mmCIF file of C-alpha atoms in Angstrom:
data_model
loop_
_atom_site.group_PDB
_atom_site.id
_atom_site.type_symbol
_atom_site.label_atom_id
_atom_site.label_comp_id
_atom_site.label_asym_id
_atom_site.label_seq_id
_atom_site.Cartn_x
_atom_site.Cartn_y
_atom_site.Cartn_z
ATOM 1 C CA MET A 138 16.370 -125.989 92.336
ATOM 2 C CA HIS A 139 13.471 -128.244 93.264
ATOM 3 C CA THR A 140 13.659 -126.811 97.114
ATOM 4 C CA ARG A 141 14.478 -123.607 95.518
ATOM 5 C CA ARG A 142 10.870 -123.178 93.789
ATOM 6 C CA LYS A 143 9.741 -124.818 96.525
ATOM 7 C CA PHE A 144 10.958 -121.911 98.510
ATOM 8 C CA LEU A 145 9.330 -119.348 95.787
ATOM 9 C CA ARG A 146 6.229 -121.105 95.184
ATOM 10 C CA VAL A 147 5.618 -120.687 99.140
ATOM 11 C CA ALA A 148 7.054 -117.686 99.753
ATOM 12 C CA ALA A 149 5.257 -115.931 97.495
ATOM 13 C CA GLY A 150 1.695 -117.491 98.445
ATOM 14 C CA ALA A 151 2.492 -116.300 101.874
ATOM 15 C CA ALA A 152 2.839 -112.847 100.236
ATOM 16 C CA LEU A 153 -0.562 -113.002 98.611
ATOM 17 C CA ALA A 154 -2.710 -114.943 101.361
ATOM 18 C CA THR A 155 -5.106 -111.718 101.747
ATOM 19 C CA PRO A 156 -9.184 -113.192 100.652
ATOM 20 C CA PHE A 157 -10.095 -112.990 97.496
ATOM 21 C CA ILE A 158 -12.761 -112.222 95.534
ATOM 22 C CA ALA A 159 -14.008 -112.771 92.601
ATOM 23 C CA THR A 160 -15.245 -110.672 90.059
ATOM 24 C CA PRO A 161 -17.134 -111.015 86.796
ATOM 25 C CA GLY A 162 -14.536 -109.305 84.223
ATOM 26 C CA LEU A 163 -13.155 -111.647 83.359
ATOM 27 C CA ALA A 164 -14.297 -116.347 82.709
ATOM 28 C CA ARG A 165 -12.996 -118.500 85.622
ATOM 29 C CA GLY A 166 -9.874 -120.151 84.995
ATOM 30 C CA ARG A 167 -9.719 -118.993 82.394
ATOM 31 C CA VAL A 168 -6.208 -119.511 81.170
ATOM 32 C CA LEU A 169 -3.753 -116.349 80.017
ATOM 33 C CA ASN A 170 -0.238 -117.446 77.959
ATOM 34 C CA LEU A 171 2.160 -115.323 79.122
ATOM 35 C CA GLN A 172 5.957 -115.357 77.348
ATOM 36 C CA THR A 173 8.982 -114.499 78.945
ATOM 37 C CA TRP A 174 11.998 -113.631 77.162
ATOM 38 C CA SER A 175 14.580 -115.936 78.824
ATOM 39 C CA GLY A 176 14.837 -119.516 78.321
ATOM 40 C CA ALA A 177 12.923 -122.319 79.548
ATOM 41 C CA ASN A 178 16.042 -123.537 82.260
ATOM 42 C CA SER A 179 16.621 -119.551 83.929
ATOM 43 C CA THR A 180 16.174 -118.517 87.248
ATOM 44 C CA PRO A 181 13.866 -115.939 85.725
ATOM 45 C CA PHE A 182 11.602 -118.555 84.283
ATOM 46 C CA ASN A 183 11.256 -120.146 87.413
ATOM 47 C CA VAL A 184 11.162 -117.529 90.134
ATOM 48 C CA ILE A 185 8.255 -116.804 87.247
ATOM 49 C CA SER A 186 5.929 -119.887 86.560
ATOM 50 C CA ALA A 187 6.508 -120.295 90.491
ATOM 51 C CA TRP A 188 4.801 -116.501 90.722
ATOM 52 C CA ALA A 189 2.032 -117.862 88.622
ATOM 53 C CA GLU A 190 1.667 -121.361 90.699
ATOM 54 C CA ALA A 191 1.064 -119.057 93.391
ATOM 55 C CA LEU A 192 -1.357 -116.705 91.461
ATOM 56 C CA ASN A 193 -3.666 -119.474 90.739
ATOM 57 C CA GLU A 194 -3.905 -121.208 94.298
ATOM 58 C CA ARG A 195 -4.301 -117.757 95.927
ATOM 59 C CA THR A 196 -7.568 -116.415 93.278
ATOM 60 C CA ASN A 197 -8.414 -120.170 93.216
ATOM 61 C CA GLY A 198 -8.160 -120.393 89.612
ATOM 62 C CA ASP A 199 -9.488 -117.041 88.853
ATOM 63 C CA LEU A 200 -6.290 -116.116 87.594
ATOM 64 C CA ARG A 201 -4.339 -119.136 85.526
ATOM 65 C CA ILE A 202 -1.119 -118.035 83.862
ATOM 66 C CA ARG A 203 0.478 -120.566 81.434
ATOM 67 C CA VAL A 204 4.141 -119.021 80.840
ATOM 68 C CA SER A 205 5.477 -120.046 78.362
ATOM 69 C CA PRO A 206 9.894 -119.249 77.258
ATOM 70 C CA GLY A 207 11.323 -116.608 75.190
ATOM 71 C CA GLY A 208 10.305 -117.706 71.200
ATOM 72 C CA SER A 209 7.795 -120.759 72.333
ATOM 73 C CA ILE A 210 5.049 -118.905 70.823
ATOM 74 C CA VAL A 211 6.340 -115.652 69.251
ATOM 75 C CA SER A 212 9.633 -115.133 68.387
ATOM 76 C CA ALA A 213 10.873 -112.160 71.090
ATOM 77 C CA SER A 214 10.709 -108.956 68.863
ATOM 78 C CA GLU A 215 7.227 -109.861 67.751
ATOM 79 C CA THR A 216 5.799 -109.803 71.689
ATOM 80 C CA PHE A 217 3.691 -106.712 71.538
ATOM 81 C CA GLU A 218 1.862 -107.898 68.628
ATOM 82 C CA ALA A 219 0.804 -110.798 69.593
ATOM 83 C CA MET A 220 -0.531 -109.052 72.742
ATOM 84 C CA ARG A 221 -2.194 -106.611 70.378
ATOM 85 C CA ASN A 222 -4.129 -110.035 67.967
ATOM 86 C CA GLY A 223 -5.205 -112.005 71.080
ATOM 87 C CA ALA A 224 -1.918 -114.680 70.344
ATOM 88 C CA LEU A 225 -0.644 -113.680 74.007
ATOM 89 C CA ASP A 226 -1.844 -112.279 76.786
ATOM 90 C CA ALA A 227 1.057 -110.932 78.079
ATOM 91 C CA HIS A 228 5.078 -110.798 78.586
ATOM 92 C CA TYR A 229 7.892 -110.571 80.786
ATOM 93 C CA SER A 230 10.358 -108.740 78.274
ATOM 94 C CA SER A 231 13.107 -105.945 77.527
ATOM 95 C CA LEU A 232 12.011 -102.897 75.801
ATOM 96 C CA GLY A 233 15.129 -103.410 74.046
ATOM 97 C CA TYR A 234 13.030 -105.571 71.757
ATOM 98 C CA PHE A 235 11.079 -103.099 70.303
ATOM 99 C CA ALA A 236 13.560 -100.017 70.148
ATOM 100 C CA THR A 237 11.921 -99.768 66.314
ATOM 101 C CA LEU A 238 8.453 -98.996 67.298
ATOM 102 C CA ASP A 239 9.689 -95.006 69.012
ATOM 103 C CA PRO A 240 13.031 -94.467 69.786
ATOM 104 C CA ALA A 241 11.392 -94.408 73.886
ATOM 105 C CA PHE A 242 12.416 -97.823 74.353
ATOM 106 C CA ILE A 243 16.062 -97.246 73.350
ATOM 107 C CA ILE A 244 15.673 -94.310 76.389
ATOM 108 C CA LEU A 245 13.743 -96.787 78.426
ATOM 109 C CA GLY A 246 14.792 -99.728 78.216
ATOM 110 C CA ASP A 247 18.603 -99.470 78.934
ATOM 111 C CA PRO A 248 19.880 -95.989 80.701
ATOM 112 C CA GLY A 249 23.031 -97.866 80.672
ATOM 113 C CA PRO A 250 25.632 -95.973 83.243
ATOM 114 C CA THR A 251 23.394 -93.229 84.118
ATOM 115 C CA TYR A 252 22.282 -94.407 87.389
ATOM 116 C CA ALA A 253 24.730 -95.916 90.561
ATOM 117 C CA ASN A 254 22.717 -98.762 90.868
ATOM 118 C CA PRO A 255 19.396 -100.791 89.489
ATOM 119 C CA ASP A 256 17.614 -99.986 92.641
ATOM 120 C CA GLN A 257 17.982 -96.353 92.177
ATOM 121 C CA LEU A 258 16.740 -97.195 88.327
ATOM 122 C CA GLY A 259 13.778 -98.794 90.281
ATOM 123 C CA ASN A 260 13.237 -95.549 92.112
ATOM 124 C CA TRP A 261 12.851 -93.498 89.172
ATOM 125 C CA MET A 262 10.786 -96.423 88.090
ATOM 126 C CA ASN A 263 7.862 -97.010 90.300
ATOM 127 C CA GLN A 264 8.492 -93.668 92.717
ATOM 128 C CA GLY A 265 9.672 -90.883 89.999
ATOM 129 C CA GLY A 266 7.732 -90.509 87.102
ATOM 130 C CA GLY A 267 9.059 -93.919 84.998
ATOM 131 C CA ILE A 268 6.251 -96.127 85.596
ATOM 132 C CA GLU A 269 3.912 -93.115 84.717
ATOM 133 C CA LEU A 270 5.378 -91.947 81.379
ATOM 134 C CA ALA A 271 5.655 -95.926 80.973
ATOM 135 C CA ARG A 272 1.998 -96.174 80.707
ATOM 136 C CA GLU A 273 2.213 -93.841 78.459
ATOM 137 C CA LEU A 274 4.108 -95.358 75.961
ATOM 138 C CA TYR A 275 2.921 -98.857 76.308
ATOM 139 C CA ASP A 276 -0.872 -97.508 75.259
ATOM 140 C CA ARG A 277 -0.215 -95.674 72.067
ATOM 141 C CA PHE A 278 0.124 -99.958 71.297
ATOM 142 C CA ASP A 279 -2.710 -100.938 72.513
ATOM 143 C CA ILE A 280 -0.353 -102.482 75.630
ATOM 144 C CA HIS A 281 -1.018 -101.747 79.783
ATOM 145 C CA PHE A 282 2.382 -101.514 80.859
ATOM 146 C CA LEU A 283 2.296 -103.267 84.438
ATOM 147 C CA ARG A 284 5.242 -102.574 86.135
ATOM 148 C CA SER A 285 9.175 -103.348 85.423
ATOM 149 C CA ILE A 286 10.774 -106.255 87.416
ATOM 150 C CA TYR A 287 13.897 -105.475 88.898
ATOM 151 C CA TYR A 288 16.887 -106.990 86.862
ATOM 152 C CA PRO A 289 20.833 -106.476 88.200
ATOM 153 C CA SER A 290 23.961 -104.856 86.354
ATOM 154 C CA GLU A 291 25.271 -106.431 84.317
ATOM 155 C CA GLN A 292 29.470 -106.715 83.072
ATOM 156 C CA PHE A 293 31.153 -108.073 80.209
ATOM 157 C CA VAL A 294 33.432 -110.556 79.370
ATOM 158 C CA SER A 295 36.439 -109.735 77.910
ATOM 159 C CA LYS A 296 40.409 -111.711 76.548
ATOM 160 C CA THR A 297 41.895 -108.201 77.467
ATOM 161 C CA PRO A 298 41.930 -106.238 80.341
ATOM 162 C CA ILE A 299 39.504 -103.085 80.268
ATOM 163 C CA HIS A 300 40.823 -100.787 82.586
ATOM 164 C CA GLY A 301 38.756 -97.609 81.199
ATOM 165 C CA ILE A 302 37.510 -95.613 78.322
ATOM 166 C CA SER A 303 41.275 -95.681 76.266
ATOM 167 C CA ASP A 304 41.367 -99.571 76.193
ATOM 168 C CA LEU A 305 38.020 -99.596 74.368
ATOM 169 C CA GLN A 306 39.763 -98.212 71.229
ATOM 170 C CA GLY A 307 40.124 -101.417 68.645
ATOM 171 C CA LEU A 308 37.939 -103.502 70.420
ATOM 172 C CA LYS A 309 36.454 -105.746 68.802
ATOM 173 C CA MET A 310 33.073 -105.890 70.829
ATOM 174 C CA ARG A 311 29.476 -108.063 70.228
ATOM 175 C CA ILE A 312 27.611 -105.682 72.102
ATOM 176 C CA PRO A 313 23.798 -105.478 70.902
ATOM 177 C CA PRO A 314 22.227 -102.421 69.181
ATOM 178 C CA GLY A 315 21.109 -100.006 70.624
ATOM 179 C CA LEU A 316 22.442 -96.861 72.998
ATOM 180 C CA MET A 317 25.215 -98.652 74.324
ATOM 181 C CA SER A 318 26.610 -99.774 70.912
ATOM 182 C CA VAL A 319 26.731 -96.323 69.911
ATOM 183 C CA THR A 320 27.899 -95.482 72.981
ATOM 184 C CA PHE A 321 31.338 -97.690 72.638
ATOM 185 C CA ALA A 322 31.976 -97.414 68.836
ATOM 186 C CA LYS A 323 32.204 -93.522 69.796
ATOM 187 C CA ALA A 324 35.230 -94.377 72.588
ATOM 188 C CA GLY A 325 37.176 -96.653 69.624
ATOM 189 C CA ALA A 326 35.041 -100.055 69.512
ATOM 190 C CA ALA A 327 34.963 -102.524 66.908
ATOM 191 C CA THR A 328 31.480 -103.090 67.631
ATOM 192 C CA VAL A 329 29.622 -105.817 65.449
ATOM 193 C CA ASN A 330 25.706 -107.256 65.754
ATOM 194 C CA ILE A 331 26.080 -110.637 65.751
ATOM 195 C CA PRO A 332 23.286 -112.923 67.880
ATOM 196 C CA GLY A 333 23.510 -113.986 70.501
ATOM 197 C CA GLY A 334 23.588 -117.709 69.934
ATOM 198 C CA GLU A 335 26.698 -116.936 67.987
ATOM 199 C CA ALA A 336 28.225 -115.134 70.614
ATOM 200 C CA TYR A 337 29.908 -117.782 71.731
ATOM 201 C CA ASN A 338 31.691 -119.554 68.662
ATOM 202 C CA ALA A 339 32.823 -115.997 67.452
ATOM 203 C CA LEU A 340 34.739 -115.035 71.035
ATOM 204 C CA GLN A 341 36.107 -118.411 70.541
ATOM 205 C CA SER A 342 36.881 -117.915 67.200
ATOM 206 C CA GLY A 343 38.097 -114.602 67.330
ATOM 207 C CA ILE A 344 35.552 -112.582 65.585
ATOM 208 C CA VAL A 345 35.068 -110.593 68.701
ATOM 209 C CA ASP A 346 37.585 -110.134 71.693
ATOM 210 C CA ALA A 347 34.877 -109.095 74.011
ATOM 211 C CA VAL A 348 30.881 -109.531 74.446
ATOM 212 C CA ASP A 349 28.440 -107.839 75.663
ATOM 213 C CA TRP A 350 25.698 -111.189 77.151
ATOM 214 C CA SER A 351 24.774 -110.909 80.719
ATOM 215 C CA THR A 352 25.162 -111.093 84.872
ATOM 216 C CA PRO A 353 28.259 -112.563 86.319
ATOM 217 C CA ALA A 354 25.829 -115.528 86.811
ATOM 218 C CA VAL A 355 24.610 -116.269 82.708
ATOM 219 C CA ASN A 356 27.965 -115.272 81.501
ATOM 220 C CA MET A 357 29.383 -117.718 83.698
ATOM 221 C CA GLN A 358 26.985 -120.887 83.154
ATOM 222 C CA THR A 359 27.434 -119.842 78.797
ATOM 223 C CA GLY A 360 30.441 -121.050 80.026
ATOM 224 C CA LEU A 361 31.988 -117.432 78.449
ATOM 225 C CA TYR A 362 34.512 -117.326 81.693
ATOM 226 C CA THR A 363 35.952 -120.483 80.017
ATOM 227 C CA LEU A 364 37.020 -117.939 76.981
ATOM 228 C CA ALA A 365 37.760 -115.104 78.196
ATOM 229 C CA PRO A 366 39.202 -114.298 81.798
ATOM 230 C CA TYR A 367 37.988 -111.038 82.464
ATOM 231 C CA SER A 368 35.440 -109.728 83.341
ATOM 232 C CA ILE A 369 34.158 -105.829 83.380
ATOM 233 C CA ASP A 370 32.047 -103.925 86.158
ATOM 234 C CA ALA A 371 31.791 -101.024 84.060
ATOM 235 C CA ARG A 372 27.979 -100.252 85.171
ATOM 236 C CA HIS A 373 27.148 -100.147 80.648
ATOM 237 C CA SER A 374 23.786 -101.968 81.315
ATOM 238 C CA MET A 375 21.258 -101.757 84.328
ATOM 239 C CA ALA A 376 17.989 -103.352 81.880
ATOM 240 C CA VAL A 377 14.655 -102.421 82.124
ATOM 241 C CA ILE A 378 12.460 -105.359 82.145
ATOM 242 C CA ASP A 379 8.660 -105.005 82.305
ATOM 243 C CA LEU A 380 5.527 -107.174 82.795
ATOM 244 C CA ALA A 381 2.887 -106.273 80.098
ATOM 245 C CA PHE A 382 -0.209 -107.502 79.593
ATOM 246 C CA GLY A 383 -2.164 -106.081 75.949
ATOM 247 C CA LYS A 384 -5.323 -104.003 76.629
ATOM 248 C CA ARG A 385 -7.686 -106.386 75.828
ATOM 249 C CA THR A 386 -7.049 -108.664 77.712
ATOM 250 C CA TRP A 387 -6.359 -105.771 81.014
ATOM 251 C CA ASN A 388 -9.842 -104.633 80.165
ATOM 252 C CA ALA A 389 -11.156 -107.769 80.368
ATOM 253 C CA LEU A 390 -9.724 -108.684 83.543
ATOM 254 C CA GLY A 391 -12.487 -106.137 85.510
ATOM 255 C CA ALA A 392 -11.104 -104.101 89.068
ATOM 256 C CA ASP A 393 -10.855 -107.299 91.030
ATOM 257 C CA LEU A 394 -8.120 -109.255 89.441
ATOM 258 C CA GLN A 395 -6.656 -105.679 88.357
ATOM 259 C CA GLY A 396 -5.250 -104.846 91.642
ATOM 260 C CA VAL A 397 -4.856 -108.451 92.204
ATOM 261 C CA LEU A 398 -1.709 -108.296 89.461
ATOM 262 C CA THR A 399 -1.275 -104.890 90.246
ATOM 263 C CA GLU A 400 0.194 -105.798 93.406
ATOM 264 C CA ALA A 401 1.080 -109.579 92.752
ATOM 265 C CA SER A 402 3.755 -107.868 90.393
ATOM 266 C CA ALA A 403 5.347 -105.965 93.045
ATOM 267 C CA GLU A 404 5.468 -108.731 94.871
ATOM 268 C CA LEU A 405 7.000 -110.601 91.389
ATOM 269 C CA ASP A 406 9.753 -107.921 91.249
ATOM 270 C CA LEU A 407 10.665 -108.745 95.039
ATOM 271 C CA GLN A 408 10.967 -112.424 94.297
ATOM 272 C CA MET A 409 13.072 -111.588 90.791
ATOM 273 C CA LYS A 410 15.730 -109.546 92.440
ATOM 274 C CA GLY A 411 15.943 -112.157 95.657
ATOM 275 C CA ALA A 412 16.994 -114.640 93.515
ATOM 276 C CA LEU A 413 18.987 -113.054 91.274
ATOM 277 C CA VAL A 414 21.312 -111.280 93.498
ATOM 278 C CA SER A 415 21.362 -114.764 95.564
ATOM 279 C CA GLU A 416 23.188 -116.130 91.806
ATOM 280 C CA ASP A 417 24.512 -113.063 90.643
ATOM 281 C CA ALA A 418 25.957 -113.116 94.730
ATOM 282 C CA ALA A 419 27.079 -117.053 94.325
ATOM 283 C CA ALA A 420 28.567 -116.551 90.713
ATOM 284 C CA ILE A 421 31.120 -113.100 91.851
ATOM 285 C CA SER A 422 31.658 -115.029 95.055
ATOM 286 C CA SER A 423 33.093 -118.432 92.371
ATOM 287 C CA LEU A 424 35.021 -116.279 90.480
ATOM 288 C CA GLU A 425 36.870 -113.942 93.336
ATOM 289 C CA SER A 426 37.862 -118.038 94.494
ATOM 290 C CA GLY A 427 39.658 -118.914 92.245
ATOM 291 C CA ASP A 428 42.710 -116.719 89.639
ATOM 292 C CA GLU A 429 41.049 -117.841 86.001
ATOM 293 C CA VAL A 430 38.728 -115.207 85.544
ATOM 294 C CA GLU A 431 39.498 -111.407 87.046
ATOM 295 C CA ILE A 432 37.477 -108.712 87.772
ATOM 296 C CA ILE A 433 38.015 -105.367 87.010
ATOM 297 C CA THR A 434 36.002 -103.150 87.859
ATOM 298 C CA TRP A 435 35.755 -99.569 86.554
ATOM 299 C CA SER A 436 36.693 -95.800 88.437
ATOM 300 C CA GLU A 437 34.275 -93.619 89.412
ATOM 301 C CA ASP A 438 35.899 -91.023 87.288
ATOM 302 C CA GLU A 439 35.894 -94.124 84.017
ATOM 303 C CA ILE A 440 31.762 -94.875 84.156
ATOM 304 C CA ALA A 441 30.910 -90.641 84.970
ATOM 305 C CA ARG A 442 33.285 -90.400 81.598
ATOM 306 C CA LEU A 443 31.502 -93.036 80.167
ATOM 307 C CA ARG A 444 27.877 -91.561 81.493
ATOM 308 C CA GLU A 445 28.291 -88.833 79.642
ATOM 309 C CA MET A 446 29.138 -89.475 76.086
ATOM 310 C CA THR A 447 25.872 -92.089 77.016
ATOM 311 C CA GLN A 448 23.827 -88.838 77.360
ATOM 312 C CA ALA A 449 25.600 -87.634 74.345
ATOM 313 C CA THR A 450 24.228 -90.266 72.339
ATOM 314 C CA GLN A 451 20.591 -90.865 74.476
ATOM 315 C CA ALA A 452 20.495 -86.882 73.726
ATOM 316 C CA GLU A 453 20.979 -87.723 70.181
ATOM 317 C CA VAL A 454 18.404 -90.683 69.519
ATOM 318 C CA ALA A 455 15.347 -88.674 71.760
ATOM 319 C CA THR A 456 13.807 -87.909 68.881
ATOM 320 C CA SER A 457 10.093 -88.053 69.781
ATOM 321 C CA ASP A 458 8.001 -86.012 72.396
ATOM 322 C CA ILE A 459 8.013 -88.969 74.679
ATOM 323 C CA SER A 460 11.398 -90.319 73.984
ATOM 324 C CA GLN A 461 12.496 -86.775 75.184
ATOM 325 C CA ARG A 462 10.470 -86.062 78.125
ATOM 326 C CA ILE A 463 11.316 -89.646 79.437
ATOM 327 C CA LEU A 464 14.474 -87.996 78.847
ATOM 328 C CA GLU A 465 14.252 -85.858 81.022
ATOM 329 C CA SER A 466 12.797 -87.555 83.896
ATOM 330 C CA LEU A 467 15.533 -90.166 83.360
ATOM 331 C CA VAL A 468 18.552 -87.699 84.033
ATOM 332 C CA SER A 469 16.849 -85.296 86.795
ATOM 333 C CA ALA A 470 15.834 -87.865 88.364
ATOM 334 C CA ALA A 471 19.457 -89.345 88.226
#
């Protein structure tokens, strides 16, 4: 881990090696508080911490970001308000935590199987109009959406083989509330909203037979495959993870520091992709080389069926003007 973090620091420093000219927009050396949605020992936390360290060095201390793990300052669902009132300056988080603010966060936060892979989703976000719509949405809450940061497609774990939609019938499944929980329930799954910290015990005790948790690497790290020997690749979840700043902080930075952060955020996106893709590839290779866990990849026909069901749910959920415009752009680019 030490070697890997050193590599990330060097890579981030090289990517940000152009000279920096200080501006009076923000007092030199002010520490900006950023809370992540991930734990202190997670790969995303390590990557963004190394990125922040390189940014500090790059700007000679004029941009200092203190990175805190999820829940250490406020709960994940409270970071918007914390950025508004100054308790936080920024966050790196999942849009799903803010679904109650506007249905647009549901539509944008995890489009499910709308796209074939996270790269296609990223292309829409950064080049197809997604970032402009996200910024319009965030502006309403005095938050500046800086950029979406790469996150891989997830797989859910199951005690029984799930090859397609019909196998979801009657499946007791822990899945977070949102677009896909509604869609899976329509398919016949008995969806249960259990806090993440209780998912392992629920699977172990038989309260549920399947858990929608995270990527193969994280599923492995949390021991879920010791209880559920099937990893289901249904392309059901491709979360949008953001890097955002409170407007008060963002406006105080000044144009030069804003430009540095904008450029640096693109590098963070690439660094996060490299680390998470590598981590998942290693996990999948480990699973495939053994005989204890089977990865079941749904056929394109089954994924198309799931996509059609998801689009029906999206249309029902998109009740605000901004959510409808996000959905129209999202689907038209797919």
